[in-house]
Coordinates of C-alpha atoms in Angstrom, one line a residue:
M27 CA -62.4 -176.3 -194.5
I28 CA -61.0 -178.1 -191.4
N29 CA -57.7 -176.5 -190.4
Q30 CA -55.1 -178.9 -190.0
K31 CA -52.4 -177.4 -187.9
K32 CA -55.5 -177.1 -185.3
F33 CA -56.0 -180.8 -185.8
F34 CA -52.9 -182.5 -186.5
T35 CA -51.6 -181.2 -182.4
K36 CA -49.5 -183.3 -180.6
K37 CA -52.3 -185.0 -178.7
T38 CA -53.9 -186.1 -181.6
V39 CA -51.2 -187.8 -183.4
S40 CA -50.5 -189.5 -179.8
V41 CA -53.7 -191.0 -179.8
L42 CA -53.6 -191.8 -183.3
I43 CA -50.2 -193.9 -182.6
A44 CA -51.3 -195.3 -180.3
G45 CA -54.8 -196.6 -181.7
V46 CA -52.3 -198.3 -184.4
I47 CA -50.3 -200.1 -182.1
I48 CA -53.5 -200.7 -180.3
I49 CA -55.3 -202.3 -183.2
A50 CA -51.9 -204.0 -184.4
L51 CA -51.6 -205.3 -180.8
L52 CA -54.9 -207.0 -180.8
I53 CA -54.7 -208.5 -184.0
V54 CA -51.5 -209.8 -183.2
A55 CA -52.5 -211.6 -180.0
V56 CA -55.5 -213.6 -181.9
A57 CA -54.1 -214.4 -185.1
T58 CA -51.4 -215.8 -183.4
G59 CA -53.0 -217.4 -180.8
A60 CA -51.4 -216.3 -178.2
V61 CA -54.0 -215.0 -175.8
N62 CA -55.5 -218.8 -175.9
K63 CA -52.7 -220.1 -174.5
T64 CA -53.3 -222.2 -171.5
V65 CA -51.4 -222.5 -168.2
T66 CA -51.4 -225.5 -165.4
C67 CA -54.8 -225.0 -163.5
P68 CA -53.1 -223.4 -160.1
D69 CA -56.1 -225.2 -158.3
C70 CA -55.7 -228.6 -159.1
S71 CA -51.7 -228.7 -160.5
G72 CA -52.8 -230.0 -163.2
A73 CA -54.0 -233.1 -162.0
G74 CA -57.7 -232.6 -163.7
A75 CA -59.7 -234.6 -161.9
E76 CA -62.9 -233.3 -160.3
C77 CA -61.6 -229.8 -160.5
E78 CA -64.1 -227.0 -161.1
T79 CA -61.7 -224.2 -162.2
C80 CA -60.3 -226.8 -165.3
G81 CA -63.7 -228.7 -165.7
G82 CA -61.0 -232.1 -165.4
A83 CA -58.8 -230.8 -168.1
G84 CA -55.7 -230.2 -166.3
E85 CA -55.3 -226.4 -167.8
V86 CA -56.9 -223.1 -167.9
V87 CA -56.2 -220.2 -170.3
G88 CA -53.5 -218.0 -168.7
S89 CA -51.2 -215.5 -170.6
I90 CA -49.1 -212.2 -170.6
W91 CA -52.1 -210.4 -173.2
A92 CA -54.4 -210.8 -170.2
L93 CA -52.9 -208.2 -169.1
L94 CA -52.9 -205.9 -172.6
P95 CA -56.3 -204.4 -172.0
P96 CA -55.5 -202.5 -168.6
I97 CA -52.2 -201.7 -169.9
I98 CA -54.3 -200.2 -172.8
A99 CA -56.7 -198.1 -170.5
I100 CA -53.9 -197.0 -168.0
G101 CA -52.0 -195.5 -171.5
L102 CA -54.5 -193.9 -173.3
A103 CA -55.7 -191.8 -170.0
L104 CA -52.3 -190.8 -169.4
I105 CA -52.3 -189.4 -173.2
T106 CA -55.3 -188.2 -173.5
K107 CA -56.2 -187.2 -169.9
E108 CA -59.5 -188.5 -170.5
V109 CA -60.4 -191.1 -168.2
Y110 CA -64.0 -192.2 -169.4
S111 CA -63.0 -193.4 -172.8
S112 CA -60.1 -194.4 -171.9
L113 CA -61.7 -197.5 -169.8
F114 CA -64.4 -197.7 -171.9
I115 CA -61.4 -198.9 -174.6
G116 CA -59.6 -200.6 -172.7
I117 CA -62.9 -203.0 -171.6
V118 CA -63.3 -203.0 -175.6
S119 CA -59.9 -204.7 -176.2
G120 CA -60.4 -206.8 -173.7
A121 CA -64.2 -207.8 -175.0
V122 CA -62.3 -208.5 -178.4
L123 CA -60.0 -210.6 -177.1
A124 CA -61.4 -212.8 -175.2
A125 CA -64.6 -213.4 -178.7
D126 CA -61.8 -213.5 -181.1
F127 CA -62.7 -210.3 -182.9
S128 CA -66.5 -211.9 -183.2
F129 CA -68.8 -209.3 -183.3
T130 CA -71.6 -210.7 -181.3
G131 CA -69.1 -212.3 -178.6
T132 CA -67.4 -209.2 -178.0
M133 CA -70.9 -206.9 -177.5
D134 CA -71.8 -210.4 -175.0
N135 CA -68.3 -209.5 -173.1
V136 CA -68.7 -205.5 -173.2
I137 CA -72.7 -205.5 -171.5
N138 CA -72.6 -209.0 -169.8
T139 CA -69.5 -209.9 -168.8
G140 CA -68.3 -206.0 -168.0
L141 CA -70.7 -203.5 -167.3
I142 CA -73.6 -205.9 -165.8
S143 CA -71.8 -207.9 -164.0
A144 CA -69.7 -204.3 -162.5
V145 CA -72.4 -202.9 -161.5
A146 CA -74.1 -206.2 -159.9
D147 CA -70.9 -206.9 -158.2
T148 CA -70.4 -202.8 -156.8
A149 CA -74.0 -201.8 -156.5
G150 CA -73.6 -202.1 -152.1
I151 CA -71.0 -199.2 -152.7
F152 CA -72.8 -197.3 -154.9
I153 CA -75.4 -197.0 -152.6
F154 CA -72.3 -195.9 -149.8
L155 CA -71.0 -193.1 -152.1
I156 CA -74.7 -191.8 -152.8
E157 CA -75.8 -192.2 -149.0
L158 CA -72.1 -189.9 -148.4
G159 CA -73.4 -188.0 -150.6
M160 CA -76.6 -187.1 -149.7
L161 CA -74.9 -186.9 -146.0
V162 CA -72.4 -184.4 -147.0
A163 CA -74.9 -182.3 -148.7
M164 CA -77.4 -181.9 -145.6
V165 CA -73.9 -181.4 -143.5
N166 CA -73.1 -178.5 -145.8
K167 CA -76.7 -177.3 -145.4
A168 CA -77.2 -177.0 -141.9
G169 CA -73.6 -175.5 -142.1
G170 CA -71.4 -177.6 -139.8
S171 CA -68.9 -177.9 -142.7
A172 CA -68.4 -173.9 -142.4
A173 CA -68.8 -174.4 -138.9
F174 CA -66.0 -176.2 -138.4
G175 CA -64.3 -174.4 -141.1
N176 CA -64.2 -171.0 -139.2
W177 CA -63.8 -172.9 -136.2
A178 CA -60.5 -174.0 -137.7
K179 CA -59.6 -170.7 -138.8
T180 CA -59.1 -170.0 -135.2
H181 CA -57.5 -173.4 -133.9
V182 CA -55.6 -174.5 -137.3
K183 CA -53.7 -171.5 -138.4
T184 CA -50.8 -173.1 -140.4
K185 CA -50.6 -174.9 -143.1
T186 CA -48.5 -177.8 -141.9
G187 CA -51.3 -177.9 -139.6
A188 CA -53.9 -178.3 -142.1
A189 CA -52.0 -180.9 -143.4
L190 CA -51.3 -183.0 -140.1
C191 CA -55.0 -182.6 -139.1
T192 CA -56.0 -184.4 -142.5
F193 CA -53.4 -187.0 -141.5
I194 CA -54.4 -187.7 -138.2
L195 CA -58.4 -187.9 -139.1
G196 CA -57.2 -190.2 -141.8
V197 CA -55.5 -192.6 -139.2
L198 CA -58.3 -192.2 -136.8
I199 CA -60.9 -193.9 -139.6
F200 CA -58.8 -196.9 -140.3
I201 CA -62.7 -199.3 -140.4
D202 CA -62.8 -199.1 -144.2
D203 CA -61.0 -197.2 -147.3
Y204 CA -63.9 -196.2 -148.7
F205 CA -65.4 -194.8 -145.7
N206 CA -62.1 -192.9 -145.3
C207 CA -61.7 -191.3 -148.7
L208 CA -65.1 -189.4 -148.3
T209 CA -65.2 -188.8 -144.7
V210 CA -61.6 -187.1 -144.7
G211 CA -62.6 -185.2 -147.8
S212 CA -65.6 -183.8 -147.0
V213 CA -64.9 -182.9 -143.2
M214 CA -61.6 -181.6 -144.1
R215 CA -62.2 -179.6 -147.7
P216 CA -63.0 -176.1 -146.0
V217 CA -59.4 -176.5 -143.8
T218 CA -56.9 -177.2 -146.8
D219 CA -58.7 -174.6 -148.6
K220 CA -58.1 -171.8 -146.0
H221 CA -54.4 -172.7 -145.8
K222 CA -53.9 -173.4 -149.4
I223 CA -53.5 -176.9 -150.1
S224 CA -53.5 -177.7 -153.6
R225 CA -56.8 -180.0 -154.2
S226 CA -54.5 -183.0 -155.6
K227 CA -52.3 -182.6 -152.5
L228 CA -55.5 -183.5 -149.9
A229 CA -56.6 -186.4 -152.8
Y230 CA -52.5 -187.6 -152.3
L231 CA -53.4 -187.2 -148.3
I232 CA -56.4 -189.0 -148.2
D233 CA -55.7 -191.6 -150.0
A234 CA -52.1 -192.2 -148.2
T235 CA -53.9 -192.6 -145.0
A236 CA -57.4 -195.1 -146.9
A237 CA -55.7 -198.3 -147.8
P238 CA -52.3 -197.7 -146.2
I239 CA -53.8 -197.5 -142.6
C240 CA -56.5 -200.0 -143.4
M241 CA -53.9 -202.4 -144.5
I242 CA -52.1 -202.1 -140.8
A243 CA -55.4 -201.9 -138.9
P244 CA -56.6 -205.3 -137.1
I245 CA -60.1 -204.3 -137.2
S246 CA -60.5 -202.9 -140.9
S247 CA -62.4 -204.2 -143.8
W248 CA -59.2 -205.1 -145.3
A249 CA -58.2 -207.1 -141.9
A250 CA -61.0 -209.3 -143.4
A251 CA -60.8 -209.4 -146.8
V252 CA -57.0 -210.7 -146.2
S253 CA -58.1 -213.2 -142.9
Q254 CA -60.2 -215.1 -145.8
Y255 CA -57.3 -216.4 -147.8
A256 CA -55.2 -218.6 -145.4
A257 CA -56.3 -221.2 -144.8
D258 CA -56.7 -223.5 -141.8
G259 CA -58.3 -220.3 -140.2
Q260 CA -54.9 -218.6 -139.5
G261 CA -55.7 -216.2 -141.7
F262 CA -56.4 -213.3 -138.9
S263 CA -53.0 -214.0 -136.8
L264 CA -51.1 -214.1 -140.3
F265 CA -52.1 -210.6 -141.0
I266 CA -51.0 -209.6 -137.5
A267 CA -47.5 -210.7 -138.2
A268 CA -47.0 -209.3 -141.4
I269 CA -47.7 -205.8 -140.2
P270 CA -45.1 -205.0 -139.1
F271 CA -43.2 -206.0 -142.3
N272 CA -45.5 -204.0 -144.1
F273 CA -43.2 -201.7 -145.1
Y274 CA -44.7 -199.6 -147.6
S275 CA -48.1 -199.0 -145.7
L276 CA -45.5 -197.8 -142.8
L277 CA -43.2 -196.0 -144.8
T278 CA -45.8 -194.4 -146.3
L279 CA -46.8 -192.8 -143.1
V280 CA -43.6 -191.8 -142.4
F281 CA -43.4 -189.8 -145.8
I282 CA -46.6 -188.1 -145.1
L283 CA -44.8 -186.6 -141.7
G284 CA -41.6 -186.2 -143.4
I285 CA -42.8 -183.7 -146.4
T286 CA -45.1 -181.8 -144.2
L287 CA -43.0 -181.4 -141.1
M288 CA -39.7 -180.6 -143.9
K289 CA -42.2 -178.7 -145.8
F290 CA -41.5 -179.5 -149.0
D291 CA -42.9 -181.2 -151.9
F292 CA -40.9 -181.9 -155.3
G293 CA -42.6 -183.7 -158.9
L294 CA -45.6 -182.0 -160.3
M295 CA -47.4 -181.7 -157.0
K296 CA -44.7 -179.4 -156.1
K297 CA -45.8 -177.2 -159.3
H298 CA -49.5 -177.7 -157.7
E299 CA -48.7 -176.2 -154.5
E300 CA -47.5 -173.7 -155.8
N301 CA -50.5 -172.8 -158.1
A302 CA -52.4 -173.6 -154.4
A303 CA -50.3 -170.6 -153.2
N304 CA -51.3 -168.3 -155.5
G305 CA -55.2 -168.9 -155.5
D306 CA -55.7 -171.6 -157.7
L307 CA -56.1 -174.7 -155.8
F308 CA -57.4 -176.8 -158.6
S309 CA -54.5 -175.8 -160.9
G310 CA -56.6 -175.2 -163.6
D311 CA -59.0 -178.2 -163.5
Q312 CA -62.0 -177.5 -161.2
I313 CA -64.9 -180.0 -160.9
M314 CA -68.2 -179.9 -159.9
Q315 CA -68.0 -179.1 -156.3
S316 CA -71.3 -178.8 -154.7
N317 CA -72.7 -175.3 -153.9
T318 CA -75.1 -175.4 -150.9
E319 CA -76.0 -172.5 -149.2
A320 CA -75.2 -173.1 -145.4
N321 CA -77.1 -172.0 -142.8
P322 CA -75.9 -169.5 -140.6
R323 CA -77.5 -171.1 -137.5
G324 CA -74.8 -174.3 -138.3
K325 CA -72.3 -175.7 -135.5
V326 CA -69.8 -177.5 -135.1
I327 CA -71.6 -180.1 -133.7
D328 CA -73.8 -180.4 -137.0
L329 CA -70.8 -181.9 -138.6
V330 CA -69.8 -184.1 -135.8
M331 CA -72.9 -185.4 -134.9
P332 CA -73.6 -187.3 -138.8
I333 CA -70.0 -188.4 -138.7
A334 CA -70.1 -189.9 -135.0
I335 CA -73.4 -191.3 -136.1
L336 CA -71.5 -193.2 -139.3
I337 CA -68.8 -194.1 -137.8
I338 CA -71.0 -196.0 -134.8
T339 CA -73.9 -197.5 -136.6
C340 CA -70.8 -199.0 -139.7
V341 CA -68.7 -200.4 -136.9
F342 CA -71.6 -201.8 -135.6
A343 CA -73.4 -203.5 -139.2
L344 CA -69.8 -204.5 -140.1
V345 CA -69.7 -206.6 -137.2
Y346 CA -73.9 -207.7 -137.5
V347 CA -73.6 -208.8 -141.1
G348 CA -70.5 -210.7 -139.4
G349 CA -72.4 -212.5 -137.9
I350 CA -71.8 -211.1 -133.9
F351 CA -75.6 -212.1 -133.0
D352 CA -75.1 -215.7 -134.6
G353 CA -72.2 -216.0 -131.3
A354 CA -69.1 -215.1 -134.0
S355 CA -66.5 -213.1 -131.4
F356 CA -65.8 -209.2 -132.2
I357 CA -62.6 -210.0 -134.3
E358 CA -64.4 -213.2 -136.0
A359 CA -67.2 -211.0 -136.8
F360 CA -65.0 -208.4 -139.0
A361 CA -63.0 -211.4 -140.2
D362 CA -66.4 -212.5 -141.7
T363 CA -68.3 -209.1 -143.0
D364 CA -69.5 -208.3 -146.3
A365 CA -68.5 -204.5 -146.4
T366 CA -70.5 -204.0 -149.5
V367 CA -73.4 -204.8 -147.5
A368 CA -72.5 -203.4 -144.1
L369 CA -71.8 -200.0 -145.4
P370 CA -75.0 -199.6 -147.1
W371 CA -76.2 -200.6 -144.0
G372 CA -74.8 -198.2 -141.6
G373 CA -75.1 -195.0 -144.0
L374 CA -78.9 -196.1 -144.2
I375 CA -79.1 -195.5 -140.5
T376 CA -77.1 -192.3 -140.7
I377 CA -79.0 -190.9 -143.0
V378 CA -82.4 -191.2 -140.9
L379 CA -81.3 -190.3 -137.5
T380 CA -79.4 -187.4 -139.2
V381 CA -82.6 -186.3 -140.8
I382 CA -84.1 -186.1 -137.5
Y383 CA -81.6 -184.9 -135.6
M384 CA -81.4 -181.6 -137.8
A385 CA -85.3 -181.2 -138.2
A386 CA -85.0 -181.6 -134.4
R387 CA -82.1 -178.3 -134.5
Q388 CA -84.1 -176.8 -137.3
T389 CA -81.3 -176.4 -138.6
V390 CA -82.5 -178.4 -142.2
S391 CA -86.2 -179.1 -142.8
L392 CA -87.3 -182.3 -144.3
K393 CA -88.2 -180.3 -147.9
D394 CA -84.4 -179.9 -147.6
S395 CA -83.2 -182.8 -146.2
M396 CA -85.0 -184.8 -149.1
K397 CA -83.2 -182.2 -151.9
A398 CA -79.9 -183.2 -150.5
I399 CA -80.9 -187.1 -152.5
P400 CA -80.4 -186.1 -156.0
Q401 CA -77.9 -183.7 -155.0
G402 CA -76.0 -186.6 -153.4
F403 CA -76.5 -188.4 -156.2
I404 CA -75.3 -186.1 -158.7
S405 CA -72.4 -185.1 -156.8
M406 CA -71.3 -189.1 -156.6
V407 CA -71.6 -189.9 -161.0
P408 CA -68.8 -189.5 -161.6
A409 CA -66.8 -191.5 -159.3
I410 CA -69.7 -194.2 -159.8
L411 CA -69.3 -193.7 -163.9
I412 CA -65.4 -194.7 -163.0
L413 CA -66.2 -197.2 -160.5
T414 CA -68.2 -199.0 -162.8
F415 CA -65.6 -199.2 -165.3
A416 CA -63.4 -199.7 -163.3
T417 CA -64.5 -202.5 -162.8
A418 CA -65.6 -203.9 -166.0
L419 CA -62.0 -203.7 -166.7
K420 CA -61.1 -205.8 -164.0
N421 CA -63.7 -208.7 -165.2
M422 CA -62.1 -208.2 -168.5
T423 CA -58.5 -209.6 -166.9
G424 CA -60.3 -212.2 -165.2
V425 CA -61.8 -213.8 -168.5
L426 CA -58.7 -213.4 -170.3
G427 CA -57.0 -215.5 -167.1
A428 CA -54.5 -212.7 -165.7
A429 CA -54.9 -214.9 -161.9
N430 CA -53.4 -218.0 -163.7
Y431 CA -50.6 -216.3 -165.9
V432 CA -49.2 -214.7 -162.8
H433 CA -49.6 -217.5 -160.5
E434 CA -47.6 -219.6 -163.6
L435 CA -45.1 -217.2 -163.2
M436 CA -44.7 -216.7 -159.8
M437 CA -44.6 -220.9 -159.4
G438 CA -41.5 -220.7 -162.0
V439 CA -39.2 -218.8 -159.8
P440 CA -36.0 -221.0 -158.8
E441 CA -35.7 -221.8 -154.8
T442 CA -32.1 -220.6 -154.7
M443 CA -34.0 -217.0 -155.4
A444 CA -36.0 -217.2 -151.6
K445 CA -33.6 -214.9 -149.7
F446 CA -35.1 -212.2 -152.7
L447 CA -38.4 -213.6 -153.2
P448 CA -40.6 -210.7 -150.7
A449 CA -38.7 -208.5 -153.0
I450 CA -40.3 -210.5 -156.0
I451 CA -43.4 -210.6 -154.8
F452 CA -43.5 -207.2 -153.8
I453 CA -42.8 -205.9 -157.8
V454 CA -45.0 -208.6 -159.0
A455 CA -48.0 -207.3 -156.3
C456 CA -47.7 -203.4 -157.3
I457 CA -47.4 -204.6 -161.6
L458 CA -50.7 -206.7 -160.6
A459 CA -52.3 -204.2 -158.8
F460 CA -51.5 -201.3 -160.7
A461 CA -52.5 -203.3 -164.5
T462 CA -56.1 -204.4 -162.7
G463 CA -56.8 -201.4 -160.3
T464 CA -57.9 -204.2 -157.2
S465 CA -55.9 -204.9 -154.5
W466 CA -58.0 -207.2 -152.5
G467 CA -58.0 -208.7 -156.2
T468 CA -54.0 -208.9 -156.1
F469 CA -53.4 -210.2 -153.1
G470 CA -56.6 -212.8 -152.9
I471 CA -54.5 -213.9 -156.3
L472 CA -51.2 -213.8 -154.8
I473 CA -51.8 -215.0 -150.8
P474 CA -52.5 -218.3 -152.4
I475 CA -49.9 -218.8 -154.4
V476 CA -47.1 -217.1 -151.6
T477 CA -48.3 -219.4 -149.2
V478 CA -48.0 -222.5 -150.8
M479 CA -44.3 -221.1 -152.6
F480 CA -43.7 -221.4 -148.4
G481 CA -44.9 -224.5 -147.6
S482 CA -48.0 -222.9 -145.7
N483 CA -45.3 -222.7 -142.9
T484 CA -46.7 -219.4 -140.6
G485 CA -43.8 -220.3 -138.5
N486 CA -41.6 -219.6 -141.2
P487 CA -40.3 -215.9 -141.0
L488 CA -39.8 -215.6 -144.5
M489 CA -43.0 -216.6 -145.2
I490 CA -44.1 -213.9 -142.6
V491 CA -42.5 -211.8 -145.1
G492 CA -43.3 -212.6 -147.8
I493 CA -47.3 -211.8 -147.1
S494 CA -46.2 -208.7 -146.5
A495 CA -44.5 -208.4 -149.3
C496 CA -47.8 -209.4 -151.0
L497 CA -50.1 -206.6 -149.7
A498 CA -47.5 -204.5 -149.2
G499 CA -47.0 -204.6 -153.1
A500 CA -51.5 -204.6 -153.6
V501 CA -51.4 -201.4 -152.0
C502 CA -48.5 -199.5 -154.1
G503 CA -50.0 -201.0 -157.2
D504 CA -53.7 -199.5 -155.9
H505 CA -52.2 -196.4 -155.4
C506 CA -50.6 -196.0 -158.7
S507 CA -53.4 -196.9 -160.7
P508 CA -55.9 -194.9 -162.2
I509 CA -58.5 -197.5 -162.8
S510 CA -58.4 -198.2 -158.9
D511 CA -61.7 -197.7 -156.7
T512 CA -59.7 -196.2 -153.5
T513 CA -57.8 -193.2 -156.0
I514 CA -61.2 -192.7 -157.8
M515 CA -62.4 -192.1 -154.3
S516 CA -59.8 -189.9 -153.1
S517 CA -60.5 -187.7 -155.8
A518 CA -64.3 -187.7 -155.3
G519 CA -63.2 -187.0 -151.5
A520 CA -61.1 -184.2 -152.5
E521 CA -63.4 -182.7 -155.4
C522 CA -60.4 -182.8 -157.4
E523 CA -60.1 -183.5 -161.4
H524 CA -58.7 -187.5 -161.5
L525 CA -56.0 -187.6 -163.4
N526 CA -54.5 -184.4 -161.7
H527 CA -54.7 -186.9 -158.8
V528 CA -52.7 -189.4 -160.5
A529 CA -50.0 -187.7 -162.1
T530 CA -49.3 -186.0 -159.1
Q531 CA -49.3 -189.1 -156.3
I532 CA -47.6 -191.5 -158.5
P533 CA -43.9 -189.7 -157.9
Y534 CA -44.6 -189.8 -154.3
A535 CA -45.5 -193.5 -154.5
I536 CA -43.0 -194.6 -156.4
Y537 CA -40.3 -192.8 -154.2
V538 CA -42.0 -194.7 -151.4
A539 CA -42.1 -198.2 -153.4
V540 CA -38.3 -197.8 -154.5
V541 CA -37.2 -197.5 -150.5
S542 CA -39.9 -200.8 -149.8
F543 CA -37.7 -202.6 -152.2
V544 CA -34.9 -202.3 -150.6
C545 CA -36.3 -203.0 -147.6
F546 CA -37.9 -206.3 -148.8
I547 CA -34.4 -207.1 -150.1
I548 CA -33.2 -206.3 -146.2
A549 CA -35.8 -208.2 -144.9
G550 CA -35.3 -211.4 -147.0
F551 CA -31.6 -211.8 -145.3
I552 CA -33.0 -210.4 -141.4
P553 CA -36.7 -211.6 -141.2
V554 CA -36.6 -209.9 -137.6
W555 CA -38.9 -207.5 -137.3
Y556 CA -37.4 -205.2 -134.8
I557 CA -34.2 -204.9 -136.9
S558 CA -35.5 -204.6 -140.2
L559 CA -38.4 -202.4 -139.1
P560 CA -36.1 -199.7 -137.2
I561 CA -33.7 -199.9 -140.5
A562 CA -36.4 -199.0 -143.0
V563 CA -37.3 -196.3 -141.1
A564 CA -33.7 -195.0 -140.9
I565 CA -33.5 -195.2 -144.5
M566 CA -36.7 -193.5 -145.1
V567 CA -35.8 -190.3 -143.1
G568 CA -32.5 -190.6 -144.2
S569 CA -33.8 -190.1 -147.7
L570 CA -35.8 -187.3 -147.7
F571 CA -33.0 -185.1 -146.2
V572 CA -31.6 -186.0 -149.1
T573 CA -33.7 -185.1 -150.8
K574 CA -34.3 -181.8 -149.6
R575 CA -31.1 -181.0 -149.4
I576 CA -30.7 -181.5 -153.4
L577 CA -33.5 -180.4 -154.2
A578 CA -32.4 -177.1 -152.5
K579 CA -29.5 -177.0 -154.6
K580 CA -30.7 -176.7 -157.3
Q581 CA -33.4 -174.6 -156.4
T582 CA -30.0 -171.8 -155.4
V583 CA -28.7 -173.2 -158.3
S584 CA -31.6 -172.3 -160.5
A585 CA -31.5 -169.0 -158.7
D586 CA -28.1 -167.6 -159.4
A587 CA -28.5 -168.6 -162.9
A588 CA -31.6 -166.5 -163.2
P589 CA -29.9 -163.0 -163.0
A590 CA -26.9 -163.7 -165.1
D591 CA -29.1 -165.0 -167.8
A592 CA -30.7 -161.6 -167.2
V593 CA -27.3 -159.5 -168.2
S594 CA -26.2 -161.8 -171.4
E595 CA -30.1 -160.5 -172.7
N596 CA -29.2 -157.3 -171.7
T597 CA -25.7 -157.2 -172.9
D598 CA -27.1 -158.6 -176.7
I599 CA -29.9 -156.1 -176.9
T600 CA -27.1 -153.2 -176.3
T601 CA -24.5 -154.9 -178.7
D602 CA -27.4 -155.0 -181.3

């Protein structure tokens, strides 16, 4: 007989209520026909003639219901603390909406449009993940990570120093966010573990120096992605001009330095840091780790050499794929590259050279190097599975016309709100990136809209601020989203339970987002970077000092109240 008290837990009731709400919303969306609502075609502006997007109809599908599947997935993930089933239910919900409850149509959407397309679109990243997993396994086997950890014990002597080293390494690896997440994580784990920095804090430091750094680095895969969305070959110059106004990315760096040097945390992160100080780095949610027996003959060079080879080969691969041998300049090659092809290209060369190097050093035999292949694959299975589901969910929002709905929404903003447009664009980008889990997809949707809104004039200062707001919002929403690929990669790099990383990071990301929102309002009226940026930094630093003081005051009040409570309890006992 089922124990009813055990079955009807608070979590179970919450899931049941969520299930009823989800089913009701799906029925309402399909029954009312709202999910099939059409909007003006963004490509032909309703003209329809010879338009591939709308097929000449002048209208395309697009409604707010397109954002329901990712909202379902995110909501369930936060309720159940289980990401795989939550993402899958989100995928199925999107498939049901797109197929109007047709069973065969739903299955076709889930399998073909969702999962198969997701694997095909991200196959290059899967290969790169496995290659990095193999590389990490070989470096650990050679004793490189252990040697670096021993070196760090004598050179990095404080918790603050370990956090700053992680930050600096994240800033230096600005080429690509995937590369950044996994490389920084594998290198810095031994150091942060030694100084009792929680894995959640490590994951935040990795995530906060991945996309934000790539978004303000001219030579990065992100700069290349942004460049392709602007017309008339102005993409790269537009990206450069937007950097000083990218408040979220820049203020995230100020925020990290602030909380590190001021030595305080808040929210759930504070609890995780307190647990780490007591020896629990994972806050009870330890995930599978690579426990490879290290070679005692390993040296720091056994870590540095493979990482250096990886950086060199990946940079070469990025510009090669971009056409540098076909006459393109270095900048043009970066603008035209495809990271999903280049990174696996560089990773494979690195694996081959590392196997040869370690065999020559006699730290890892050829046989042990080959054992690293399945070890690397196994260590990356959780990240690959989540990335597949997240991409499939993004495909569902695309089928339902999320991009078309957002275009219609943004074009409806009145001209009288022009000065506030950057702040509005920032919020819209945040919401879209959070719901879809993709910053690239977000600025891919919004940059063409923003350029139309401001007349495609790169000399217009407000347009530059608007583009910056779009890019900053895309990074912010992606930073908060549990279905974001970079969030997933950061969890994998830190070997941190994914939802722990999400739950501890969101308060920090929202803190920076609020300050950034205020700064975009200011920049709308003062679109001069050498005025707006110092004001933004001053606001962030000032807010951190105020926050620390408030937290310290609360802690003092709590400490003073504790003895009084104890005296009261003792008095009650004596009276009784």
